[in-house]
Coordinates of C-alpha atoms in Angstrom, one line a residue:
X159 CA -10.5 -5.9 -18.0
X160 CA -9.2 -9.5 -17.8
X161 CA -10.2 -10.4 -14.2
X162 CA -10.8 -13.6 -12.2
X163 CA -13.9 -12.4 -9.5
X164 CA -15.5 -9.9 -9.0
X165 CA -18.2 -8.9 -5.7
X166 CA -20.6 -6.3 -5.7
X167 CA -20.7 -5.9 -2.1
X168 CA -17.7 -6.5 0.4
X169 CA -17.6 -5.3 3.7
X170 CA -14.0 -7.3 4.2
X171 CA -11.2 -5.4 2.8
X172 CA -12.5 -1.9 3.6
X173 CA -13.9 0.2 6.1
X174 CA -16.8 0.9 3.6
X175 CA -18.8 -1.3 1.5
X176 CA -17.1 -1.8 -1.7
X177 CA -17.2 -3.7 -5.4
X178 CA -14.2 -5.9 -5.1
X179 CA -12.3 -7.1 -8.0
X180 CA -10.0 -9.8 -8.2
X181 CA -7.6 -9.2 -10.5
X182 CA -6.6 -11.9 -12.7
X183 CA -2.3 -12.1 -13.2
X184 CA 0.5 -12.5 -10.5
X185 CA 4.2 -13.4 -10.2
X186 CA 3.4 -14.7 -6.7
X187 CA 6.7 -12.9 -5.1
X188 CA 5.7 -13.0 -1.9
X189 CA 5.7 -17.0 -2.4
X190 CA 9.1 -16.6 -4.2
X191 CA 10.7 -14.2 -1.9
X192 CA 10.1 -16.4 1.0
X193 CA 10.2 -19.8 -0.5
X194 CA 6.5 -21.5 0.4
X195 CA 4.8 -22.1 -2.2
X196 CA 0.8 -22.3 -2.0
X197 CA 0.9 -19.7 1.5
X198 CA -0.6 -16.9 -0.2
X199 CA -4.7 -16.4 0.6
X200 CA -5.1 -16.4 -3.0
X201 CA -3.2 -18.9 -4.3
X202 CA -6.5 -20.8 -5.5
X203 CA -7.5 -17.9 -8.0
X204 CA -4.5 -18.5 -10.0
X205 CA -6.5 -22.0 -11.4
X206 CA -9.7 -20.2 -11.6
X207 CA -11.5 -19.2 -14.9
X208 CA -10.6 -15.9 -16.6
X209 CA -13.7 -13.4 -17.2
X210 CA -13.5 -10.8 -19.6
X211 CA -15.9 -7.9 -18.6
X212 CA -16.0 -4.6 -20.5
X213 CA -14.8 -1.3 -18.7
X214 CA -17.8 0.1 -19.3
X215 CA -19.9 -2.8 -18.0
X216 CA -17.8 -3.0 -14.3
X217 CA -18.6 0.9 -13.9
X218 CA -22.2 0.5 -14.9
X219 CA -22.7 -2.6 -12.2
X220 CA -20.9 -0.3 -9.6
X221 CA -23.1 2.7 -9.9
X222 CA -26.0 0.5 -10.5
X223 CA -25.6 -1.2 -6.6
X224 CA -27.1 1.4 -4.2
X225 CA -24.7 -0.3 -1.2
X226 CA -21.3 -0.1 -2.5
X227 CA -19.4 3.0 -1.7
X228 CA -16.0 2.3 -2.7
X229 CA -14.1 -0.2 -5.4
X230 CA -11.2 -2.5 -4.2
X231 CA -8.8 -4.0 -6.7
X232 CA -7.2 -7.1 -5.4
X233 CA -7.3 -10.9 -5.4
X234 CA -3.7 -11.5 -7.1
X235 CA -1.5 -8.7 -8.8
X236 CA -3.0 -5.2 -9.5
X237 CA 0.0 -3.9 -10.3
X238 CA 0.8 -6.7 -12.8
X239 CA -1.9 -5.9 -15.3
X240 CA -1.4 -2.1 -14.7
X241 CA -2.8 -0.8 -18.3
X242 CA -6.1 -2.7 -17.8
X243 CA -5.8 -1.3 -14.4
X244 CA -5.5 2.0 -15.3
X245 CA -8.3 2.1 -17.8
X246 CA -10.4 0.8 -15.8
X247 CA -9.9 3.3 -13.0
X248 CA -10.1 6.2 -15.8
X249 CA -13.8 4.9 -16.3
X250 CA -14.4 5.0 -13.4
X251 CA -13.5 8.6 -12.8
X252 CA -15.7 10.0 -15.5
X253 CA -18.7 8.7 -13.4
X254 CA -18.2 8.7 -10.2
X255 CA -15.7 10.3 -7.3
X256 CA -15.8 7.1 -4.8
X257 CA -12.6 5.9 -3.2
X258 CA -10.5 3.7 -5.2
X259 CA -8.5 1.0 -3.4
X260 CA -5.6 -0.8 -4.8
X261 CA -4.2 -4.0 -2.8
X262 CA -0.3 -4.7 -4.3
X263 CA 2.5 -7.0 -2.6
X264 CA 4.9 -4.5 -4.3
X265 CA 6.9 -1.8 -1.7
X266 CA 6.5 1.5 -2.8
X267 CA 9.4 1.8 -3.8
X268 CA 9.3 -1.1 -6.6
X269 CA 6.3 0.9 -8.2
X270 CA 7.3 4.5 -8.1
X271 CA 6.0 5.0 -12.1
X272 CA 2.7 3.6 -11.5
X273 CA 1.9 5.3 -8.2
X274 CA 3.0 8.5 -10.2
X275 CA 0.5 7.9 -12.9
X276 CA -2.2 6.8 -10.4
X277 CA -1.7 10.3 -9.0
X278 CA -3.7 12.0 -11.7
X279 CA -7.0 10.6 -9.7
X280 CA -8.7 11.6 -6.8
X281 CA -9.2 9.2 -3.9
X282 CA -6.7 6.7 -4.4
X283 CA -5.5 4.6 -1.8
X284 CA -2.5 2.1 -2.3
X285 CA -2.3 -0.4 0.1
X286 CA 1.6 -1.5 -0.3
X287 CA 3.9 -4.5 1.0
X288 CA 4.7 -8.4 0.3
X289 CA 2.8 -11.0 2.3
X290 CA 5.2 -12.3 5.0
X291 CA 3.6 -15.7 7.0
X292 CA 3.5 -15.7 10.8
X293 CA 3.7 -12.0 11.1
X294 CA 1.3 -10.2 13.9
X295 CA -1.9 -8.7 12.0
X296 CA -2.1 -5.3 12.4
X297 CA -4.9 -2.4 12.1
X298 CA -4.4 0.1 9.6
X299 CA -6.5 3.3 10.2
X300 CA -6.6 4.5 6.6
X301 CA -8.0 1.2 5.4
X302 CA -10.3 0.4 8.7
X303 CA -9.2 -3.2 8.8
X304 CA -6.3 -5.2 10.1
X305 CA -3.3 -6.3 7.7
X306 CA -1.4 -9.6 7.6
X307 CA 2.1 -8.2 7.7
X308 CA 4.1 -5.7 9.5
X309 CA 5.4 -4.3 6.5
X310 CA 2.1 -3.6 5.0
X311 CA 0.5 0.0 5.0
X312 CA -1.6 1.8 3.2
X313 CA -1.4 5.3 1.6
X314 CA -3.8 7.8 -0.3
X315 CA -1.5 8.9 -3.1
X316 CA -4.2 11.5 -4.0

């Protein structure tokens, strides 16, 4: 997978530890949609370096890390590089069960064919919803942390 970060262990964008990986393409519609450019938190990855790390080497690092309990897809767009995506999460699922957490400024209703396919694998959590500035965070129970936007939810698709 094509991806721009990646962290073993973070304890900040779920309620368990988790390998967090920062996805590396975005159309930056939550910028678009509400016309400030540069407001989204990750903005800045969009200039950083591309890393090209085999499937098979992310799942290996993962189950080789005795603290993370969970993987987190996020940074820019998910949903934007859904094939890599979706292989990657496949590889994951031949070796190991652990919750799968997918952070997309898309509604759900925008994405109704890739939640669909997503739905083939256990544990998979979908956090949906555009960033929207000066909205009042809130806590979602599913994810254990609070969200920017009042729009934003999350959902386990399966």
């Amino acid at each position: 997978m094509i991806i721009k970060g990646l962290t073993d262990e973070d304890f900040v964008n779920y309620k368990k530890p988790a390998m967090f990986i920062a996805t590396s393409k975005c159309s930056f519609k939550c910028e678009k949609e509400c016309g400030v450019t540069g407001m989204c938190q990750n903005h800045p990855l969009a200039t950083a370096p591309k890393i090209a790390l085999p499937d098979k080497k992310i799942v290996e690092r993962f189950l080789s890390n005795d603290i993370s309990e969970a993987i987190v897809f996020g940074g820019l767009e998910p949903l934007d590089q859904f094939d890599e995506l979706f292989s990657l999460i496949k590889e994951f699922r031949e070796k190991t069960n652990a919750d799968i957490v997918v952070y997309t400024g898309y509604n759900e209703n925008e994405i109704q064919e890739q939640v669909e396919k997503l739905k083939q694998f256990e544990n998979v959590i979908i956090k949906f919803g555009r960033y929207i500035p000066n909205q009042t965070p809130h806590y979602d129970e599913l994810l254990g942390i609070e969200l920017a936007s009042d729009n934003q939810y999350a959902k386990r698709i399966s």
